[in-house]
PDB file of C-alpha atoms in Angstrom:
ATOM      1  CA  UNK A   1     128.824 112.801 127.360  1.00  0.00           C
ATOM      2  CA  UNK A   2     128.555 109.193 125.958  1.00  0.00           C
ATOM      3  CA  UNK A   3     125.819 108.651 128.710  1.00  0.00           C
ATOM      4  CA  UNK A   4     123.950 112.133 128.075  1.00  0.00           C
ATOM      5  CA  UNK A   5     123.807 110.810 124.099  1.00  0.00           C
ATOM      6  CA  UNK A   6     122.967 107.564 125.301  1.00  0.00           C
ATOM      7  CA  UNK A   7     120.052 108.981 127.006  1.00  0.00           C
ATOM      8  CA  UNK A   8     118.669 110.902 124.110  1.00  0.00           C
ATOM      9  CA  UNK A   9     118.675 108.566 121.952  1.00  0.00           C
ATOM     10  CA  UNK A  10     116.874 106.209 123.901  1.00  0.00           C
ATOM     11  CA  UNK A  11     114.394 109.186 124.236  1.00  0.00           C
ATOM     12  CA  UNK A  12     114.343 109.375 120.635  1.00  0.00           C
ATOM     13  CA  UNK A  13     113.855 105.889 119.650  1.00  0.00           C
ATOM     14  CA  UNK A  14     111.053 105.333 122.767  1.00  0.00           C
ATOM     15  CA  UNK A  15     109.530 108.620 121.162  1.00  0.00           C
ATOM     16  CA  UNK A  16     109.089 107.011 117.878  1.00  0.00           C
ATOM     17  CA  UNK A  17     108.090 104.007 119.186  1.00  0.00           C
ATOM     18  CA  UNK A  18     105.121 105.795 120.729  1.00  0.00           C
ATOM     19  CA  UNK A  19     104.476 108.002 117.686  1.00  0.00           C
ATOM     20  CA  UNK A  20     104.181 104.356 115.453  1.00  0.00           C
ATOM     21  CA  UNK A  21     102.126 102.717 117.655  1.00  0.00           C
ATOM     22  CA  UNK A  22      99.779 105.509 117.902  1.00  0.00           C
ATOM     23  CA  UNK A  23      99.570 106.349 114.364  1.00  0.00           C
ATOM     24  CA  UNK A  24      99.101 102.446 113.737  1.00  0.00           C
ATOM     25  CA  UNK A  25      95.827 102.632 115.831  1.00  0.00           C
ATOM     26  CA  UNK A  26      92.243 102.267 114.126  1.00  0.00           C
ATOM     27  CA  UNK A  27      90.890 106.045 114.934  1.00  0.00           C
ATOM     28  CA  UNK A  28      93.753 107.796 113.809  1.00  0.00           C
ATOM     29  CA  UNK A  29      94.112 105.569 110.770  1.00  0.00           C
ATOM     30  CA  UNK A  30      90.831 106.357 109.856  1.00  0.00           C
ATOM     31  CA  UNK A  31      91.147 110.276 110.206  1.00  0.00           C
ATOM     32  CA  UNK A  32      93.776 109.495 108.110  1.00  0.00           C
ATOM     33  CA  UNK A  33      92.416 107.804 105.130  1.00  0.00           C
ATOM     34  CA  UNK A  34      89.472 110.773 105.318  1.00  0.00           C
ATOM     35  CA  UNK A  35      92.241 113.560 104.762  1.00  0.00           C
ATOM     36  CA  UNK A  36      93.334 111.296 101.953  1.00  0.00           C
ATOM     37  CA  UNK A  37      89.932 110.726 100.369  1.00  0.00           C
ATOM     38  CA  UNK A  38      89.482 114.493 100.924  1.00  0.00           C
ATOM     39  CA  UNK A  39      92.173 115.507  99.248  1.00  0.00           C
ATOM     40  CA  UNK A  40      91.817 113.657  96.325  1.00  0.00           C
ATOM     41  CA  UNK A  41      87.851 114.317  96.353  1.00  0.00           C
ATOM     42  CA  UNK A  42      89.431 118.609  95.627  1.00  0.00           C
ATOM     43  CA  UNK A  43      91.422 117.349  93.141  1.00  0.00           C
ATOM     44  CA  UNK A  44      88.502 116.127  91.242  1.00  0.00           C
ATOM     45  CA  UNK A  45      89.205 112.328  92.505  1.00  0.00           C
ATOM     46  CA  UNK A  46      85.714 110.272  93.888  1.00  0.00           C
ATOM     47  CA  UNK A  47      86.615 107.224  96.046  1.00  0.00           C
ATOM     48  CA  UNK A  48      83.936 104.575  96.700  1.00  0.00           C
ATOM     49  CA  UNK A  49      85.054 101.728  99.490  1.00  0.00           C
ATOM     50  CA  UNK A  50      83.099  98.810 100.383  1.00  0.00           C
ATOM     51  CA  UNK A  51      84.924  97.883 103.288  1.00  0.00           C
ATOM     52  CA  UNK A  52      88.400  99.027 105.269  1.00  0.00           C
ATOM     53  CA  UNK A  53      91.187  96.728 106.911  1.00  0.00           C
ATOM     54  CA  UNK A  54      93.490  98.381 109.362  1.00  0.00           C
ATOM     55  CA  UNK A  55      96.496  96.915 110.213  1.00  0.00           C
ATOM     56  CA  UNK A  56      97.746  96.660 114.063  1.00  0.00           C
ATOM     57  CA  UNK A  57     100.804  97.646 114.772  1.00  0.00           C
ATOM     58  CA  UNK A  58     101.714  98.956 111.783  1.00  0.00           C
ATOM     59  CA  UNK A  59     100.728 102.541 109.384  1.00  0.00           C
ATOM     60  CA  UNK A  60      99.047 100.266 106.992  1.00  0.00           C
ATOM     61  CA  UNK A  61      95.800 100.242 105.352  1.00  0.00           C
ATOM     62  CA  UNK A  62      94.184  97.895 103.115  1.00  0.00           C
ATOM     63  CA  UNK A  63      90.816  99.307 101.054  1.00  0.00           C
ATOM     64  CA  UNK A  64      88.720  96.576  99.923  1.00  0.00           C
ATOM     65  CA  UNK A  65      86.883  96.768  96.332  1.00  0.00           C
ATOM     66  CA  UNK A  66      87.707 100.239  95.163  1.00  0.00           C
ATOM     67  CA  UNK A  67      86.409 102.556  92.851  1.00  0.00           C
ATOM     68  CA  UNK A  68      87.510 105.546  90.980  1.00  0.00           C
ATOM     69  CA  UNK A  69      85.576 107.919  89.467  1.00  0.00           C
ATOM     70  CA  UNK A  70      86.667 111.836  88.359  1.00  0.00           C
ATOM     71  CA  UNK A  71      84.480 115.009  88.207  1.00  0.00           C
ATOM     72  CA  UNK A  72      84.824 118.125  86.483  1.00  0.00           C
ATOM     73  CA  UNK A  73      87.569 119.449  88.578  1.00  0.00           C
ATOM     74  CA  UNK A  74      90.037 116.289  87.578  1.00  0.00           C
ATOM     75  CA  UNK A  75      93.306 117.474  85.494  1.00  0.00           C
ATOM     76  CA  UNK A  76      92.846 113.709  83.794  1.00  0.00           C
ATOM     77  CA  UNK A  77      89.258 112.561  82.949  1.00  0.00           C
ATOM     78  CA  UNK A  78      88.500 108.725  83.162  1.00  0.00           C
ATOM     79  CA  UNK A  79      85.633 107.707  80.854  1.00  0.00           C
ATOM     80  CA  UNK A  80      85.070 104.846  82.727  1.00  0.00           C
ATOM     81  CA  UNK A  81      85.242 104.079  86.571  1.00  0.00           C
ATOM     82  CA  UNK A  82      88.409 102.226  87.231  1.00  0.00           C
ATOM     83  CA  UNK A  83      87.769  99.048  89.849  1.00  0.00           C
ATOM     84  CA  UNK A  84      90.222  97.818  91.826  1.00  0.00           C
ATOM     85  CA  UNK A  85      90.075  94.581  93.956  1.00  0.00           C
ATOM     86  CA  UNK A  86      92.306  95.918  96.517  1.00  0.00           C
ATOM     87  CA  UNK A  87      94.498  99.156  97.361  1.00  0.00           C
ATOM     88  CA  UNK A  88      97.669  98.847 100.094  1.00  0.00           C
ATOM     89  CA  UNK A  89      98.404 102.104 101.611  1.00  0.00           C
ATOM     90  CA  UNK A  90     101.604 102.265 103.902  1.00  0.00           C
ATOM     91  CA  UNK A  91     101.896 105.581 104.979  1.00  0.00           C
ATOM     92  CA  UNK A  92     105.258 107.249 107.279  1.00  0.00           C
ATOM     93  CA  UNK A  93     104.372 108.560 110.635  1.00  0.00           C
ATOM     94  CA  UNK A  94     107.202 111.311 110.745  1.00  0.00           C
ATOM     95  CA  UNK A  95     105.177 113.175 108.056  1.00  0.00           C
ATOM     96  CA  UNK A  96     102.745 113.870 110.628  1.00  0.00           C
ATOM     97  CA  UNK A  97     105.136 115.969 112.567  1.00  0.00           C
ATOM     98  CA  UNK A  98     105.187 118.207 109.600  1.00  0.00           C
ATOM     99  CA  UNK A  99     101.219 118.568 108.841  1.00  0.00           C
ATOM    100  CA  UNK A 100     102.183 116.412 105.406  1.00  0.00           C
ATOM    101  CA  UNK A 101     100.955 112.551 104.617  1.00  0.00           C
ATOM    102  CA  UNK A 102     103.926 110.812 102.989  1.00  0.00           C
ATOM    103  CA  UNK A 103     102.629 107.838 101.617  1.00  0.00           C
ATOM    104  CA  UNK A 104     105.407 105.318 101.567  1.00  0.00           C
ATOM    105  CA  UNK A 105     103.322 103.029  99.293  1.00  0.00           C
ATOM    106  CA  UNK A 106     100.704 102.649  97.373  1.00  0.00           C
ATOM    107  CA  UNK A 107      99.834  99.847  95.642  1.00  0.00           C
ATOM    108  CA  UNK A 108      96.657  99.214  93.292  1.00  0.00           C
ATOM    109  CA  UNK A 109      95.817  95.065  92.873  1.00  0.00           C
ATOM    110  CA  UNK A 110      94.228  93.577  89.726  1.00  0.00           C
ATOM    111  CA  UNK A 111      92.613  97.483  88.399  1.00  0.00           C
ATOM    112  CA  UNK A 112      91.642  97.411  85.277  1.00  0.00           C
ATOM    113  CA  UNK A 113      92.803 100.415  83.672  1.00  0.00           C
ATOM    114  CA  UNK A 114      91.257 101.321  80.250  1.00  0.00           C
ATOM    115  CA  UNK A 115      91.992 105.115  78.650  1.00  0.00           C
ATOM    116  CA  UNK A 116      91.334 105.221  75.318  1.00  0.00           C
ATOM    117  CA  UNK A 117      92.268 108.960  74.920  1.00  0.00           C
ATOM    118  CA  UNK A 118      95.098 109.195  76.835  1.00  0.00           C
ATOM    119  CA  UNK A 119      96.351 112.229  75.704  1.00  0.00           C
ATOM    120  CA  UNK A 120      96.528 114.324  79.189  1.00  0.00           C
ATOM    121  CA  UNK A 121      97.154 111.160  81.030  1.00  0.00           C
ATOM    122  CA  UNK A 122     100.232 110.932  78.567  1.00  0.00           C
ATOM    123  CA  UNK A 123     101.276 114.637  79.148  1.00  0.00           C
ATOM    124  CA  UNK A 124     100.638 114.448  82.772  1.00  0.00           C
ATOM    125  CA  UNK A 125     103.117 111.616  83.222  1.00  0.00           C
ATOM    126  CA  UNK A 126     105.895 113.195  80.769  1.00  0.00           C
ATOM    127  CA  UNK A 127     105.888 116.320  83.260  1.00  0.00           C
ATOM    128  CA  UNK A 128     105.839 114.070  86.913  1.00  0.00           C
ATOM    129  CA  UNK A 129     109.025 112.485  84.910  1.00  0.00           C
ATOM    130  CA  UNK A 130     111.077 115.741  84.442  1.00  0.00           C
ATOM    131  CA  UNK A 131     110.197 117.017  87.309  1.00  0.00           C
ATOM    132  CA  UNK A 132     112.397 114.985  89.484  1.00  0.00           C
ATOM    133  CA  UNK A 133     110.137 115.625  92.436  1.00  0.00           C
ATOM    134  CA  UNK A 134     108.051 112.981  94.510  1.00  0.00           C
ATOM    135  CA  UNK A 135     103.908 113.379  93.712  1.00  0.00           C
ATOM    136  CA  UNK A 136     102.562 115.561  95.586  1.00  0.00           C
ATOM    137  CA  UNK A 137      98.408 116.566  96.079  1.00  0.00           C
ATOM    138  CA  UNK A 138      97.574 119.775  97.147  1.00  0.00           C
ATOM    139  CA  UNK A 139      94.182 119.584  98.897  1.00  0.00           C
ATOM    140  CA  UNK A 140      92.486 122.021 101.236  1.00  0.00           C
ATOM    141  CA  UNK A 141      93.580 119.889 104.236  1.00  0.00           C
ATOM    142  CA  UNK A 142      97.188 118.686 104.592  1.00  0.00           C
ATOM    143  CA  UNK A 143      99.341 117.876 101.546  1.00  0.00           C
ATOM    144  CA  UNK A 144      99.543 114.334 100.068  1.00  0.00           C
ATOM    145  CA  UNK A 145     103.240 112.875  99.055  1.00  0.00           C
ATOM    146  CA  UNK A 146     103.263 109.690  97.059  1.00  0.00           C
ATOM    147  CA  UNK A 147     106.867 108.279  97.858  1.00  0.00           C
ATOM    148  CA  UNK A 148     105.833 104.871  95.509  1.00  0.00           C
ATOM    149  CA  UNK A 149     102.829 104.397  93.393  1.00  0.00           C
ATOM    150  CA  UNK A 150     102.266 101.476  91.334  1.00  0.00           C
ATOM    151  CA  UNK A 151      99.792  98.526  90.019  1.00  0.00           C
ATOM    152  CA  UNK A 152      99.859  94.762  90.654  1.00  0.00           C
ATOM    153  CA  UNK A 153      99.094  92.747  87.560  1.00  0.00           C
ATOM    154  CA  UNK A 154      96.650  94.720  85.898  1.00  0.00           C
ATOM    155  CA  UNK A 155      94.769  94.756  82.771  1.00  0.00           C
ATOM    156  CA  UNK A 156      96.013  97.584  81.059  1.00  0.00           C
ATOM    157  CA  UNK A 157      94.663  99.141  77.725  1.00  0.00           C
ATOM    158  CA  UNK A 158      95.847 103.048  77.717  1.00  0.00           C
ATOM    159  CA  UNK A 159      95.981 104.276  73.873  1.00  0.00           C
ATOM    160  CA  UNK A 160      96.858 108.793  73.510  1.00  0.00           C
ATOM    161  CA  UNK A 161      96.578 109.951  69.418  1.00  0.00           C
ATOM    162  CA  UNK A 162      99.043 113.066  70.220  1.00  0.00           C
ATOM    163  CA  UNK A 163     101.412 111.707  70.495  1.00  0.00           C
ATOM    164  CA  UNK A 164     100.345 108.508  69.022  1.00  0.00           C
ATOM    165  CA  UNK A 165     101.162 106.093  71.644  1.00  0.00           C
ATOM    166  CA  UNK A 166      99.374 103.005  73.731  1.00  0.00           C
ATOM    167  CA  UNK A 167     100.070 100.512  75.998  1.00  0.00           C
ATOM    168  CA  UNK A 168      98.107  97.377  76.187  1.00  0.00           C
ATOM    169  CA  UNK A 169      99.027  94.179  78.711  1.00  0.00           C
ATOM    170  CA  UNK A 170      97.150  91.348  80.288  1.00  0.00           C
ATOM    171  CA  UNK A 171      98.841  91.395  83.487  1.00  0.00           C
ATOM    172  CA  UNK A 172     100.974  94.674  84.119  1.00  0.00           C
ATOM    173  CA  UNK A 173     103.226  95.297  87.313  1.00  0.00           C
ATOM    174  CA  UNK A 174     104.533  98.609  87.344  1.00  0.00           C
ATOM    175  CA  UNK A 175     106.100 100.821  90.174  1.00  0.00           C
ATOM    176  CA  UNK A 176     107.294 104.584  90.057  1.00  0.00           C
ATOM    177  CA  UNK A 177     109.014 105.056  93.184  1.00  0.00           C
ATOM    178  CA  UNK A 178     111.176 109.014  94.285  1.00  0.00           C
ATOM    179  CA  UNK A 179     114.326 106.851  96.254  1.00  0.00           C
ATOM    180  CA  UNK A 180     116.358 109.785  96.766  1.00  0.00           C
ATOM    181  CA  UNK A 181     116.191 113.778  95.720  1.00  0.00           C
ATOM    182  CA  UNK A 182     116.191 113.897  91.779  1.00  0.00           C
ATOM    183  CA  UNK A 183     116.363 110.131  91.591  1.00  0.00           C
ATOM    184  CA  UNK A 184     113.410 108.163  90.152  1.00  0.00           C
ATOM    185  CA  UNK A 185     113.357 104.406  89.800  1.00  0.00           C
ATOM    186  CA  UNK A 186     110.822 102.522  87.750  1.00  0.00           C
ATOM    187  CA  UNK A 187     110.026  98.851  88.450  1.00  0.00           C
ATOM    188  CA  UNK A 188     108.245  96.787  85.272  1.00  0.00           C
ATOM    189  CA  UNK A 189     106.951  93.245  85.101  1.00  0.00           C
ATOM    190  CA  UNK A 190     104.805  91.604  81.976  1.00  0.00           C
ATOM    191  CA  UNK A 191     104.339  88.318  80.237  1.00  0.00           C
ATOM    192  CA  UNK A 192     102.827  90.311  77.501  1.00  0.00           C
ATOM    193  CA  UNK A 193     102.871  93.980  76.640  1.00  0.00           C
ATOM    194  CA  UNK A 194     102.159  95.534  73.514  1.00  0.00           C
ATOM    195  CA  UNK A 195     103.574  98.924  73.007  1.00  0.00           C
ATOM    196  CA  UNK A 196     103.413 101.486  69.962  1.00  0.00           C
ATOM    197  CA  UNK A 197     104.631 105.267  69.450  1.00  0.00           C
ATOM    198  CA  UNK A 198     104.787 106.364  66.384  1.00  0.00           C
ATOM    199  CA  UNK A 199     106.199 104.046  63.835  1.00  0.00           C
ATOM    200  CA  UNK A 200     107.313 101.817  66.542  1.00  0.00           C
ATOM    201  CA  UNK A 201     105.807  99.023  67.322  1.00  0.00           C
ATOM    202  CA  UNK A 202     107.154  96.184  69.897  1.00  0.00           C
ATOM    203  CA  UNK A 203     105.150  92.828  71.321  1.00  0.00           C
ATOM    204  CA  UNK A 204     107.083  91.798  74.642  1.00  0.00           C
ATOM    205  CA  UNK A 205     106.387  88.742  75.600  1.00  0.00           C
ATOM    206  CA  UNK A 206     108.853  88.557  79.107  1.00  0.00           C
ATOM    207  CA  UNK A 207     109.785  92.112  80.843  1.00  0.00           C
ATOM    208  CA  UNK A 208     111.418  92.199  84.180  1.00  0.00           C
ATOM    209  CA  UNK A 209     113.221  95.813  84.500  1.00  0.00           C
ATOM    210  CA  UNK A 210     114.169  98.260  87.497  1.00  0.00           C
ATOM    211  CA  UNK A 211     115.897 101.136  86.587  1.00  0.00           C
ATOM    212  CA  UNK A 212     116.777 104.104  88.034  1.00  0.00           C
ATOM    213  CA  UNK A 213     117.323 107.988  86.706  1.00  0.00           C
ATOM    214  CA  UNK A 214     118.613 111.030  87.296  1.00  0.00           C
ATOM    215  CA  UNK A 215     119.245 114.663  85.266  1.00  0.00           C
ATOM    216  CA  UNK A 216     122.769 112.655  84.404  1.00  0.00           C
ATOM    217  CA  UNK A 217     122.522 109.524  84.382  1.00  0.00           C
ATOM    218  CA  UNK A 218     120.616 105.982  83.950  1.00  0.00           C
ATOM    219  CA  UNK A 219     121.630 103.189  85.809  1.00  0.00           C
ATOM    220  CA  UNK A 220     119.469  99.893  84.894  1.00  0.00           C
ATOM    221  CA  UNK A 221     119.568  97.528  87.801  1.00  0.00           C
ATOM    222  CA  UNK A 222     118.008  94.857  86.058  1.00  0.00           C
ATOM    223  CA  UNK A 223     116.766  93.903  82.678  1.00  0.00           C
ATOM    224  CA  UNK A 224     114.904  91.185  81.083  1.00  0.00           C
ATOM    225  CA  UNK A 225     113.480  91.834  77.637  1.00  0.00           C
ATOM    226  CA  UNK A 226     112.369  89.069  75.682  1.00  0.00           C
ATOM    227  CA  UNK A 227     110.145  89.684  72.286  1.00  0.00           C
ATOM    228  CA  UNK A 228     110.067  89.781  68.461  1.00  0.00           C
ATOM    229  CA  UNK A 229     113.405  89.577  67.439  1.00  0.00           C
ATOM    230  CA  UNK A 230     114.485  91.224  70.759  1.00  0.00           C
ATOM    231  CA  UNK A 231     116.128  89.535  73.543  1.00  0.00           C
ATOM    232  CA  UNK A 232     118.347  91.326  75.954  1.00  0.00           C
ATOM    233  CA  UNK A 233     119.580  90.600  79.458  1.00  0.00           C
ATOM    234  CA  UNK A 234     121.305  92.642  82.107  1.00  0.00           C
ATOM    235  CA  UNK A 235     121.817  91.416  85.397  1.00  0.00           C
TER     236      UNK A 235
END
């Protein structure tokens, strides 16, 4: 028995193996990032890339000089194109078994992101929250699944009037991850961030958080919060 177990798991692990390094290969990653592109392009999502790096070895793409643009078709309008310097997407190869891309990571470097009416964008992100559920595209081809989406210090400037809210940072580093089934972590970094809602009104001027949630609870892994006439620390 222990041999026969032995055996197949061997099988299993060579299987995988093979399934990595052929997913990690430059034609496949390529058909790849065209399902992606095409399923955000039915969503109402236009990519522009000036050039491609694929890693070797590994399901891991780097786009160079990106830009966003939305059509008719897109839930959340951006006035403006949003350009990005660089875009990281790490993608699982197991999700190909199941006709599904499960993007492990995705990670947007130096965009700067300026919504002045927010509004949708605000409403948008309310419902992802309570839905407990990773983001998911539905395009014509195979369904995307964003495991963890974030931005790496960006220049942020995101204002909504109902509800009156906005957001405004130099340099922004913010993650929304799915770690486990109804469990949602966010990650936050800022030397400066500026929030309002409502009558609110804070000016951070350290933020280092990561804190998970679920329908119960809220766990804060860490916290750093440093401001005017706020200071707390949880380690």
């Amino acid at each position: 028995m222990k041999k026969i177990l032995l055996v197949l798991g061997s099988s299993f692990l060579l299987s995988l193996g093979a399934l990595h390094l052929i997913v990690s290969s430059g034609p496949i990653q390529r058909r790849i990032l065209d399902k992606i592109k095409n399923a955000l392009l039915s969503q109402g999502i236009e990519i522009t890339i000036e050039s491609v790096d694929f890693s070797l070895f590994t399901p891991r793409i780097y786009l160079n000089r990106v830009t966003i643009q939305t059509n008719d078709k897109a839930a959340v309008q951006l006035e403006n194109p949003l350009e990005i310097d660089k875009v990281k997407v790490q993608f699982q190869p197991l999700g190909l078994i199941n006709r599904e891309i499960v993007l492990d990571e995705v990670a947007l470097f130096h965009p700067k992101i300026q919504i002045p009416r927010a509004d949708q964008l605000y409403q948008k992100v309310v419902a992802q929250l309570e839905k407990k559920k990773p983001i998911e595209v539905q395009g014509k081809g195979w369904p995307l699944v964003f495991r963890r989406v974030g931005v790496i210090d960006s220049h942020f400037d995101v204002r909504a009037e109902n509800p009156s809210f906005s957001l405004v940072s130099r340099s922004l580093t913010v993650f929304f991850s799915q770690t486990a089934q109804g469990q949602q972590t966010i990650e936050a970094k800022s030397n400066h961030l500026e929030v309002e809602r409502g009558k609110l009104s804070l000016v951070i001027s350290d933020l280092d958080g990561d804190v998970d949630f679920t329908e119960q609870s809220v766990r804060v892994n860490r916290l750093k919060l440093e401001g005017e006439g706020i200071k707390i620390e949880w380690k």
